[in-house]
mmCIF file of C-alpha atoms in Angstrom:
data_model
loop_
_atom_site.group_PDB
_atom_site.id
_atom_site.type_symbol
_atom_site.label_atom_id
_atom_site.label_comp_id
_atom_site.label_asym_id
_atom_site.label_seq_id
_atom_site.Cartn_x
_atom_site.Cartn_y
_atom_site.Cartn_z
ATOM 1 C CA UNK A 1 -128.034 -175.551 -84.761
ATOM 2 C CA UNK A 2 -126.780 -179.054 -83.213
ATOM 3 C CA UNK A 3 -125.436 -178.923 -79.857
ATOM 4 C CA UNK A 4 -121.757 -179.793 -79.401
ATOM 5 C CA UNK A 5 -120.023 -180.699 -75.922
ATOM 6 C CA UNK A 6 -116.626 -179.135 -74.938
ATOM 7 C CA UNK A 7 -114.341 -179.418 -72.247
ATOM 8 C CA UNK A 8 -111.087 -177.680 -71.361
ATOM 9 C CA UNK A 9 -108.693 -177.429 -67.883
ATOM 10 C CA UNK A 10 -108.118 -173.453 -66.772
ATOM 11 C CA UNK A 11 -105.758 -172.540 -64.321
ATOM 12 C CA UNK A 12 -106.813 -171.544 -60.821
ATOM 13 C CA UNK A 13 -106.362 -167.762 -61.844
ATOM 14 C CA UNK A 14 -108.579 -167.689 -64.700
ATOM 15 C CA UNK A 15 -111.821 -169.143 -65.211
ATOM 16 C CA UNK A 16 -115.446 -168.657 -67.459
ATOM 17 C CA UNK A 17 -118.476 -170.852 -66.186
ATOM 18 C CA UNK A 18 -121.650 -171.421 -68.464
ATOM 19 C CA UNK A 19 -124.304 -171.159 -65.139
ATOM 20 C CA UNK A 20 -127.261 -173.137 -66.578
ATOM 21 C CA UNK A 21 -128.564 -173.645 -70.406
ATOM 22 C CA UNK A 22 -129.628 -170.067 -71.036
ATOM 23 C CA UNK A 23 -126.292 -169.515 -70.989
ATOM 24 C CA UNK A 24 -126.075 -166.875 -68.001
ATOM 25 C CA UNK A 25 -122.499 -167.037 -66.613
ATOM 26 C CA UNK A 26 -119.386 -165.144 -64.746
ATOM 27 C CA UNK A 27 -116.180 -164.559 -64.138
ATOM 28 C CA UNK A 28 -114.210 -165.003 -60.848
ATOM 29 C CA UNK A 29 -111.873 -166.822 -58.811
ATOM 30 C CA UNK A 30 -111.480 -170.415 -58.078
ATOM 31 C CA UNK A 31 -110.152 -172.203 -55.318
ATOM 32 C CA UNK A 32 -108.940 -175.569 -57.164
ATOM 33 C CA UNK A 33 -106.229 -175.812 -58.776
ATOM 34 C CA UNK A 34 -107.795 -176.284 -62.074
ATOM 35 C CA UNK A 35 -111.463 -175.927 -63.354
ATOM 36 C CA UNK A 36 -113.276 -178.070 -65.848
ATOM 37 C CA UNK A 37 -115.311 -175.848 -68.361
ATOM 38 C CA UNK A 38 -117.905 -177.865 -70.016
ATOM 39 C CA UNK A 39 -120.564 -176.405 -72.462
ATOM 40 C CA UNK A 40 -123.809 -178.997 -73.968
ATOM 41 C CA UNK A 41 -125.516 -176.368 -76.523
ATOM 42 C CA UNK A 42 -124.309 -173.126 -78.166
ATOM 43 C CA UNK A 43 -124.631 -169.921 -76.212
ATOM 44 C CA UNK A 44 -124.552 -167.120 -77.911
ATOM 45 C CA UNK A 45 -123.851 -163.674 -75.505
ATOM 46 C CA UNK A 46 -124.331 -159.995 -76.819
ATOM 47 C CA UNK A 47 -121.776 -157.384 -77.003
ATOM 48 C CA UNK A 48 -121.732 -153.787 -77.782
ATOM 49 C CA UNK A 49 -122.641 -152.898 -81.051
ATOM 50 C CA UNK A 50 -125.512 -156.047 -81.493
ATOM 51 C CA UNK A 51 -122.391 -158.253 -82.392
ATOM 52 C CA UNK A 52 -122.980 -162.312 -81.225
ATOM 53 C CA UNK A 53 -120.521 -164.448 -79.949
ATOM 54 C CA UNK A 54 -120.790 -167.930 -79.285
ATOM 55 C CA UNK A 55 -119.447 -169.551 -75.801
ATOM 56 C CA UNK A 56 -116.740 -171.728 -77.786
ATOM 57 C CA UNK A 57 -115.310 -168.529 -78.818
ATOM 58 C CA UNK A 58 -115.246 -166.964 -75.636
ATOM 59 C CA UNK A 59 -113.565 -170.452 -74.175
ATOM 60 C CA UNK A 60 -111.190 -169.753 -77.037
ATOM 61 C CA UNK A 61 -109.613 -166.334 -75.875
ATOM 62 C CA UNK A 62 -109.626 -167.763 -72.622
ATOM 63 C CA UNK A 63 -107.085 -170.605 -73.162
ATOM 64 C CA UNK A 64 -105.341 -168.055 -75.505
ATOM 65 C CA UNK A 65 -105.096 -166.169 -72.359
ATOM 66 C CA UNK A 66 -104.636 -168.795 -69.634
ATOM 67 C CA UNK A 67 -100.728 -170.069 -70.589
ATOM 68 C CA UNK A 68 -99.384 -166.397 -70.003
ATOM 69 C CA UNK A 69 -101.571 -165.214 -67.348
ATOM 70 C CA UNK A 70 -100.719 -168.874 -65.602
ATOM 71 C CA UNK A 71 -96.599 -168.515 -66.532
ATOM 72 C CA UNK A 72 -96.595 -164.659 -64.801
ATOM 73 C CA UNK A 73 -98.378 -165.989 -61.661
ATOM 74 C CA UNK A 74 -95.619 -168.969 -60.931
ATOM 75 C CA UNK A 75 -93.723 -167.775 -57.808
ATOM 76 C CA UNK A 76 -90.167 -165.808 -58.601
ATOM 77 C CA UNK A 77 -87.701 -167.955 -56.788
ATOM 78 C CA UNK A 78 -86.322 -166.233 -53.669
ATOM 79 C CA UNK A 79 -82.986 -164.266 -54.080
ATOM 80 C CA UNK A 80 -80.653 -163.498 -51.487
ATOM 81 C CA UNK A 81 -79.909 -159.476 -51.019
ATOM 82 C CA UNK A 82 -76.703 -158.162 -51.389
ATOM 83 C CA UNK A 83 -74.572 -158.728 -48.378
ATOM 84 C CA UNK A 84 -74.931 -155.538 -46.153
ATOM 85 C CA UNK A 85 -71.358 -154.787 -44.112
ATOM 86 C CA UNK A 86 -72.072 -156.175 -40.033
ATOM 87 C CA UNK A 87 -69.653 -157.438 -37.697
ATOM 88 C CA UNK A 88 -67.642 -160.264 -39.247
ATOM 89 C CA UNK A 89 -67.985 -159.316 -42.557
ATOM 90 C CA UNK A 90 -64.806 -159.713 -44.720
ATOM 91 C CA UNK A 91 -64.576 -156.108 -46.631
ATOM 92 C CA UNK A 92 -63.154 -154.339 -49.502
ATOM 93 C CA UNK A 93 -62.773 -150.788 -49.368
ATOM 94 C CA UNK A 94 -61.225 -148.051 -51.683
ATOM 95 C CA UNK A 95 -60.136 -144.781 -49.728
ATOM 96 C CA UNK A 96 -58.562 -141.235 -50.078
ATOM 97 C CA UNK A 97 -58.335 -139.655 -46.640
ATOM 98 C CA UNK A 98 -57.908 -135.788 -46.106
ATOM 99 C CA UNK A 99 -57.453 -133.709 -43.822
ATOM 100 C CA UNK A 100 -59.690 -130.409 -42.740
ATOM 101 C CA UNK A 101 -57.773 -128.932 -45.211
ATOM 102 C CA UNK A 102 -58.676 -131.145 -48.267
ATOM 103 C CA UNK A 103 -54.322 -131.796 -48.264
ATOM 104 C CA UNK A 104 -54.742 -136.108 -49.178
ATOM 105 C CA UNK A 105 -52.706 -137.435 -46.685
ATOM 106 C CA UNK A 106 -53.216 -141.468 -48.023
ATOM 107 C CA UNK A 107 -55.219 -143.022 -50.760
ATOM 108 C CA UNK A 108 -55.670 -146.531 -52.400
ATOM 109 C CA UNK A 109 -57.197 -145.314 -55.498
ATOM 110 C CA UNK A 110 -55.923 -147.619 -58.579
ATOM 111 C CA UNK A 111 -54.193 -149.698 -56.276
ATOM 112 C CA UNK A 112 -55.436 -152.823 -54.437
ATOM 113 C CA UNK A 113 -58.514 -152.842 -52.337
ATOM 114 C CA UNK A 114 -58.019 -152.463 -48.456
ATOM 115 C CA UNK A 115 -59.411 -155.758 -47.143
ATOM 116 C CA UNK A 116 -60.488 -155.968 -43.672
ATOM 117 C CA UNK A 117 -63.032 -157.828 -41.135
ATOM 118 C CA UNK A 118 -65.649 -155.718 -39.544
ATOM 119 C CA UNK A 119 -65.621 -155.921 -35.784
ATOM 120 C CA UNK A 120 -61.720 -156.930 -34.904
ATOM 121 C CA UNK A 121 -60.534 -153.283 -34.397
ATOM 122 C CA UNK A 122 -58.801 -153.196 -37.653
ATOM 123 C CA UNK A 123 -60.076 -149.587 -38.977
ATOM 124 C CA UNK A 124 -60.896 -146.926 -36.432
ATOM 125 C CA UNK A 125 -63.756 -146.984 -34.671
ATOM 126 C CA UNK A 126 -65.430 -143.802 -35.896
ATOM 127 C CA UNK A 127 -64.939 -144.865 -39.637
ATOM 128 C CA UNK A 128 -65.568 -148.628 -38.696
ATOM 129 C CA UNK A 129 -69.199 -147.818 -37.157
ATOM 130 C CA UNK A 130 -69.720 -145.671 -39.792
ATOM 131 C CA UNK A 131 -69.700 -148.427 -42.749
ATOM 132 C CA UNK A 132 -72.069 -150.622 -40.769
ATOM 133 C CA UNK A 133 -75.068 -151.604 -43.044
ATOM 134 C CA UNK A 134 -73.267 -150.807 -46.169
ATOM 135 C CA UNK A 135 -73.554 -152.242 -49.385
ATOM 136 C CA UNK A 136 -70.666 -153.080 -52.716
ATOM 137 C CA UNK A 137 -70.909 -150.298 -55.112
ATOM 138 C CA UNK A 138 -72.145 -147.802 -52.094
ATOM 139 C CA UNK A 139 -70.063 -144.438 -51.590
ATOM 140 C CA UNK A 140 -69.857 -142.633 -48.501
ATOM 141 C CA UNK A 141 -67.803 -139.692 -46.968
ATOM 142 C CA UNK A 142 -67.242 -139.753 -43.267
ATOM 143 C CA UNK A 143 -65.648 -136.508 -41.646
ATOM 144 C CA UNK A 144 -64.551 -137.744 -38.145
ATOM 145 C CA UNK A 145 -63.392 -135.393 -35.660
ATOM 146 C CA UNK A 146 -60.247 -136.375 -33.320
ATOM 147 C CA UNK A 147 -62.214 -137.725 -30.837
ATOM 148 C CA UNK A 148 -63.128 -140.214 -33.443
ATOM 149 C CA UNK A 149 -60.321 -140.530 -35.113
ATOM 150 C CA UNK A 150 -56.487 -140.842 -33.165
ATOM 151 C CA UNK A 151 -58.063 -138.918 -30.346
ATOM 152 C CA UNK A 152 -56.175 -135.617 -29.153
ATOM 153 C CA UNK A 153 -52.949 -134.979 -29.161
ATOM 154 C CA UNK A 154 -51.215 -135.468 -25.535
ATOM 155 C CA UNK A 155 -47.918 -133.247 -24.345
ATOM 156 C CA UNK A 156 -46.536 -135.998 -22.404
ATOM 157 C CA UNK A 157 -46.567 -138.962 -24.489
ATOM 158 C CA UNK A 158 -42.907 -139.145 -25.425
ATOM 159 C CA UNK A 159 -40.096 -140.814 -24.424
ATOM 160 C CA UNK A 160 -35.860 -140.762 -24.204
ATOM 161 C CA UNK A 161 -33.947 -143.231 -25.327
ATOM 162 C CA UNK A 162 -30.452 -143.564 -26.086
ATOM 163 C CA UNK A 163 -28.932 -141.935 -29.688
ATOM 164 C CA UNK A 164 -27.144 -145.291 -29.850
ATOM 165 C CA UNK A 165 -30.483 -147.302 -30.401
ATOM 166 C CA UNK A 166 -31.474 -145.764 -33.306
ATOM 167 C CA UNK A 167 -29.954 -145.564 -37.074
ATOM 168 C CA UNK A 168 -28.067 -142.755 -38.248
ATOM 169 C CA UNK A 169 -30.518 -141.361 -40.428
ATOM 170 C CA UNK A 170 -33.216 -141.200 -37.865
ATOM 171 C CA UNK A 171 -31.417 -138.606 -36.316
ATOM 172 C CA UNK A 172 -33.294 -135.695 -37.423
ATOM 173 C CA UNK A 173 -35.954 -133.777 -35.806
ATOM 174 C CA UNK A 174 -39.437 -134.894 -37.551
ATOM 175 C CA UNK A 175 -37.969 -137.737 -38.512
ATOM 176 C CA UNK A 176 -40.418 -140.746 -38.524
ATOM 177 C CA UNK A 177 -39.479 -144.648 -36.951
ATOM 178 C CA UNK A 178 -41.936 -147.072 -36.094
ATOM 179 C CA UNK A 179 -40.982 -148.612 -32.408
ATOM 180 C CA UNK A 180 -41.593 -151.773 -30.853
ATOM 181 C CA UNK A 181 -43.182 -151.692 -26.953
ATOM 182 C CA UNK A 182 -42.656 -154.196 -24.035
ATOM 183 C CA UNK A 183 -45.939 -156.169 -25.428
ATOM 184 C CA UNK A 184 -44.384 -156.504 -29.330
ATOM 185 C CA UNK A 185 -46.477 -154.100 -30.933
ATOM 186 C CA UNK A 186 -45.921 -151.709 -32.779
ATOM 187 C CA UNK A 187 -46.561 -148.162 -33.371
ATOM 188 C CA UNK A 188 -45.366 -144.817 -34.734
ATOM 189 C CA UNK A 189 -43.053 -142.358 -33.439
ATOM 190 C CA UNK A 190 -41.355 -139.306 -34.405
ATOM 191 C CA UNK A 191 -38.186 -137.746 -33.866
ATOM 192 C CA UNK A 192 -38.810 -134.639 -31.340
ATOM 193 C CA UNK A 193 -35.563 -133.438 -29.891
ATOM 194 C CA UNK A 194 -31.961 -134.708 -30.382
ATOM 195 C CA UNK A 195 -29.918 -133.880 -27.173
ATOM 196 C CA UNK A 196 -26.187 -135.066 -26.723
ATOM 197 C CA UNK A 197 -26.693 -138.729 -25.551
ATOM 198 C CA UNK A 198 -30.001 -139.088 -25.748
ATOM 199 C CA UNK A 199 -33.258 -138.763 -28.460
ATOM 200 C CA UNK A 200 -36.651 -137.373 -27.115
ATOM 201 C CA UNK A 201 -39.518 -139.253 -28.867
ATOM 202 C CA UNK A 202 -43.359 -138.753 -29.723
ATOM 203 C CA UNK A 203 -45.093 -141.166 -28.862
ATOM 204 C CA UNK A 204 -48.303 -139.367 -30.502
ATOM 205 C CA UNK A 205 -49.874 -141.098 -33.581
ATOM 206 C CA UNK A 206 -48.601 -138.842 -36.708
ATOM 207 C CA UNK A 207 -52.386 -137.851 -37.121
ATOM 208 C CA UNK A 208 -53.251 -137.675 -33.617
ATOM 209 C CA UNK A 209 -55.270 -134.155 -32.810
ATOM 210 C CA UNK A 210 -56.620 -133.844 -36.402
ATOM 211 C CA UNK A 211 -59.933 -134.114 -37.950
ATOM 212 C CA UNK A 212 -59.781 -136.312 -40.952
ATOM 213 C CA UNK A 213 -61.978 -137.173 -43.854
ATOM 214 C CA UNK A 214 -62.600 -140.325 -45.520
ATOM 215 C CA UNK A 215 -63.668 -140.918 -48.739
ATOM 216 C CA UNK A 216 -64.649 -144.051 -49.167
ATOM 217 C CA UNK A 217 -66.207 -146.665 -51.522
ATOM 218 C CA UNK A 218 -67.537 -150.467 -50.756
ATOM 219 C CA UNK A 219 -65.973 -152.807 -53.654
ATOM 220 C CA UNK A 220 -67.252 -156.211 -51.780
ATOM 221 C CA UNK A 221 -69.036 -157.454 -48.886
ATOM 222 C CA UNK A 222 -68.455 -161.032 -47.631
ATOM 223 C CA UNK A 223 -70.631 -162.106 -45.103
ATOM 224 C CA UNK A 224 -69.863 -163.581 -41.928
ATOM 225 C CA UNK A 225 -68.742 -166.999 -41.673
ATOM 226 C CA UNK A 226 -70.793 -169.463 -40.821
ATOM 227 C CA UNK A 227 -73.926 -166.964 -40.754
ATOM 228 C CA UNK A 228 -77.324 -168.393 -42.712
ATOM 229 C CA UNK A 229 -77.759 -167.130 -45.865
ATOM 230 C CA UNK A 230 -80.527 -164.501 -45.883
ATOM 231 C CA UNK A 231 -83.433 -164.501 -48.708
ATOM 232 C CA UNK A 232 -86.889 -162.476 -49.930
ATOM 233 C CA UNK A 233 -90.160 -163.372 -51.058
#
């Protein structure tokens, strides 16, 4: 038979080499980016079964090979991971808290999100801690005991003030008010005796001495200002 030359490009994962003119070759891996495949005479190799096959036809099912093999091995471009909840982050949450009890003593559900920024003392700190290194779709139910929660209840936090400084209808035992301090802020109180001149107060947070549950669910994760944006290979 005549001889015929050939020569083809394969990529740098793929390659067939015709070793010498009696056509002894191998497989393997390459270190340039692209080899040059070049055959003089026909080689004919045997395979199972006594069928012949010549070396243009094995060049041929390699190119038919080499553009898919060559397109899977490009590099993935790097993604950045879903924004985990750390200090700074901006957050969404949706809530139902409970009591020991199971009674629901607040929930958001099928209302707006609770939006808050991890780290600036907006949430409790048990609950706040516990959301650290969460993700947006993530559940979680946190069961924080009062220690965790408003802390424990204390006898002598109240105060009297005069009947005249509060409305009319706050003048009922159990009655809840929220009061301003000397500093502007502001906080609950409730309605604890009503003498003649004078109104006793609790200054105890309405949940303080309780061990509460939170239900809780991550809708979105911002993160931090400023912070670089994290990727993987």
């Amino acid at each position: 038979m005549g001889s015929s030359r050939r020569r083809a490009s394969l990529p740098v994962r793929l390659r067939y080499h015709a070793a010498d003119h009696r056509g002894r070759g191998k497989i393997g891996p390459v270190h340039s980016p692209v080899l040059h495949f070049e055959c003089t005479r026909p080689i004919f190799h045997s395979l199972p079964g006594g069928v012949m096959i010549r070396a243009h036809q094995i060049l041929a099912v390699i190119l038919s090979l080499a553009a898919p093999i060559a397109a899977a091995a490009q590099a993935t471009p790097a993604t950045a991971p879903a924004a985990a909840i750390e200090k700074g982050s901006t957050v969404q949450l949706e809530y139902t808290l409970k009591d020991d009890a199971g009674a629901v003593l607040d929930s958001n559900k099928g209302q707006s999100p609770f939006t808050y920024t991890q780290g600036e003392a907006q949430l409790i700190p048990g609950l706040e801690k516990q959301l650290v290194g969460m993700h947006a779709g993530e559940e979680k139910k946190v069961v924080l005991p009062p220690e965790e929660a408003y802390g424990r209840a204390d006898p002598g936090a109240q105060t009297e003030v005069s009947r005249d400084l509060l409305p009319p209808e706050a003048l009922t035992v159990g009655a809840r008010l929220m009061a301003r301090n000397s500093t502007g802020e502001q906080r609950p109180v409730m309605v604890k005796e009503i003498k003649e001149k004078t109104v006793v107060l609790d200054l105890n947070h309405p949940l303080a001495g309780k061990t509460l549950v939170f239900e809780v669910k991550v809708l979105g994760v911002e993160p931090p200002k400023g912070a670089e944006p994290k990727s993987t290979n």
